[in-house]
XYZ file of C-alpha atoms in Angstrom:
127
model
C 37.899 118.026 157.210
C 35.028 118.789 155.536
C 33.245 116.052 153.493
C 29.772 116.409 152.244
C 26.733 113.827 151.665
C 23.752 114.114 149.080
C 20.626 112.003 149.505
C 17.155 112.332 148.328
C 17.800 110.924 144.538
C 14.508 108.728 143.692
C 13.299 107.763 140.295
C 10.015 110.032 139.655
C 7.465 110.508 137.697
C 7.417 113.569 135.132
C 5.487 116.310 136.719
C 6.800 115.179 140.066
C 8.753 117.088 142.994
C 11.969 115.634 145.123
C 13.901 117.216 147.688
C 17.493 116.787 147.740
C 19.299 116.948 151.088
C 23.008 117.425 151.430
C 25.112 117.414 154.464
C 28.053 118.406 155.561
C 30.367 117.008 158.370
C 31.215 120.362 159.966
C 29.077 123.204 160.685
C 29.680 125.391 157.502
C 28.531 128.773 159.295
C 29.242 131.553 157.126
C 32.982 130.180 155.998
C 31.306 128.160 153.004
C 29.549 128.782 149.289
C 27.332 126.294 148.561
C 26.488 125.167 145.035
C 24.366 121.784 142.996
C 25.634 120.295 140.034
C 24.615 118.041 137.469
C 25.875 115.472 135.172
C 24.004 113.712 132.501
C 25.516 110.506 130.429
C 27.940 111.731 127.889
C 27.237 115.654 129.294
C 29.681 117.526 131.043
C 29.185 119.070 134.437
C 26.293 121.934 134.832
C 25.810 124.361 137.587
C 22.383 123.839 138.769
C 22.273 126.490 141.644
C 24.402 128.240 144.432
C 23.906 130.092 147.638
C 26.351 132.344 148.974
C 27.921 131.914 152.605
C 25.033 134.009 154.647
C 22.236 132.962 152.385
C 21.500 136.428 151.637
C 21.757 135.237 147.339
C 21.007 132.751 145.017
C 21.400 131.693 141.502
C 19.988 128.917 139.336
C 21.295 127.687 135.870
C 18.038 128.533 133.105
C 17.348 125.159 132.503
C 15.763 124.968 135.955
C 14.706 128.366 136.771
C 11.290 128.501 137.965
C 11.621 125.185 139.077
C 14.387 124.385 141.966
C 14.901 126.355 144.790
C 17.442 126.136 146.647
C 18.363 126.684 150.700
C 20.591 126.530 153.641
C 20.181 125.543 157.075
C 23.501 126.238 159.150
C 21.863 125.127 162.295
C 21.652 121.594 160.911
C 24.801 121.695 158.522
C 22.343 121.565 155.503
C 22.127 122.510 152.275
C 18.533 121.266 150.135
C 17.678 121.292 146.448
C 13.722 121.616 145.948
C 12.998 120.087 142.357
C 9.223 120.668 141.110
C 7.941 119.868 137.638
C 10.518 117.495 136.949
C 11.524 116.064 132.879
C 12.776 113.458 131.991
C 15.559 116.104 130.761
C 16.395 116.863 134.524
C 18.039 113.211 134.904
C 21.241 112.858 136.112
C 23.765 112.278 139.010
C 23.242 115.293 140.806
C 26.409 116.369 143.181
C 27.158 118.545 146.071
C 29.885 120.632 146.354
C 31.473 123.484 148.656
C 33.836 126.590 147.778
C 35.877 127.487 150.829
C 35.672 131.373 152.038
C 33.418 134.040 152.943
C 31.488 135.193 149.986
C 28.450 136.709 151.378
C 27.352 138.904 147.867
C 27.881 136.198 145.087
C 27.988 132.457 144.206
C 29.751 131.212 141.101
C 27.815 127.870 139.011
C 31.016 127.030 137.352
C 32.377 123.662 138.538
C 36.121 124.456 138.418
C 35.401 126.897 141.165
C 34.564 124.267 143.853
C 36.996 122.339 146.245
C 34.774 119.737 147.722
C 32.518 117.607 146.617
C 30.174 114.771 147.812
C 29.500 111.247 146.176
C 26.637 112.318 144.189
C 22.766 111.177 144.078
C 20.865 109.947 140.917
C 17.753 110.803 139.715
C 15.903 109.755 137.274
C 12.220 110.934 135.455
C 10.994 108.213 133.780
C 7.030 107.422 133.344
């Protein structure tokens, strides 16, 4: 079963960078697209980025292009979110989450599309 597990979630100062880690239980190889999420109080659910099964594409939500970047390591059943210049807008609970398959040419940033998810990890940019 796969099950996946953020961490990295700090409170920051604007301006500031974290690094988002999120692993998963089983080596996800090339059977799994990869994707962040975000969810601010009284917000619904935004894509913040994908990756597709080999890596080979990416996609990031406008809010935080320029920004984030993110990545995959298969050897070490990782997936990271690099956040740089962070707001105080880019607060929230910031989530994990897996699409099961093979897609090696495209990633999808819409929630519904996703069939695992992890626990989620706050952050917060505060001064």
């Amino acid at each position: 079963q796969l099950r996946l597990v953020e961490s990295g979630g700090d409170l920051v100062q604007p301006g500031g960078s974290l690094r988002l880690s999120c692993t998963a239980s089983i080596n996800p190889r090339d059977y799994y697209v990869f994707g962040w999420f975000r969810q601010a109080p009284g917000k619904e659910r935004e894509g913040v980025s994908c990756v597709t099964a080999r890596g080979g594409y990416t996609q990031y939500g406008d809010s935080v292009k320029g920004r984030f970047t993110i990545a995959r390591d298969d050897s070490k059943s990782a997936v990271y979110l690099q956040m740089n210049r962070l707001q105080p807008e880019d607060t929230a609970v910031y989530s994990c989450a897996a699409l099961a398959g093979s897609s090696w040419l495209t990633c999808p940033l819409d929630r519904n599309e996703y069939d695992t998810w992890g626990q989620g990890t706050q952050v917060t940019v505060s001064s």
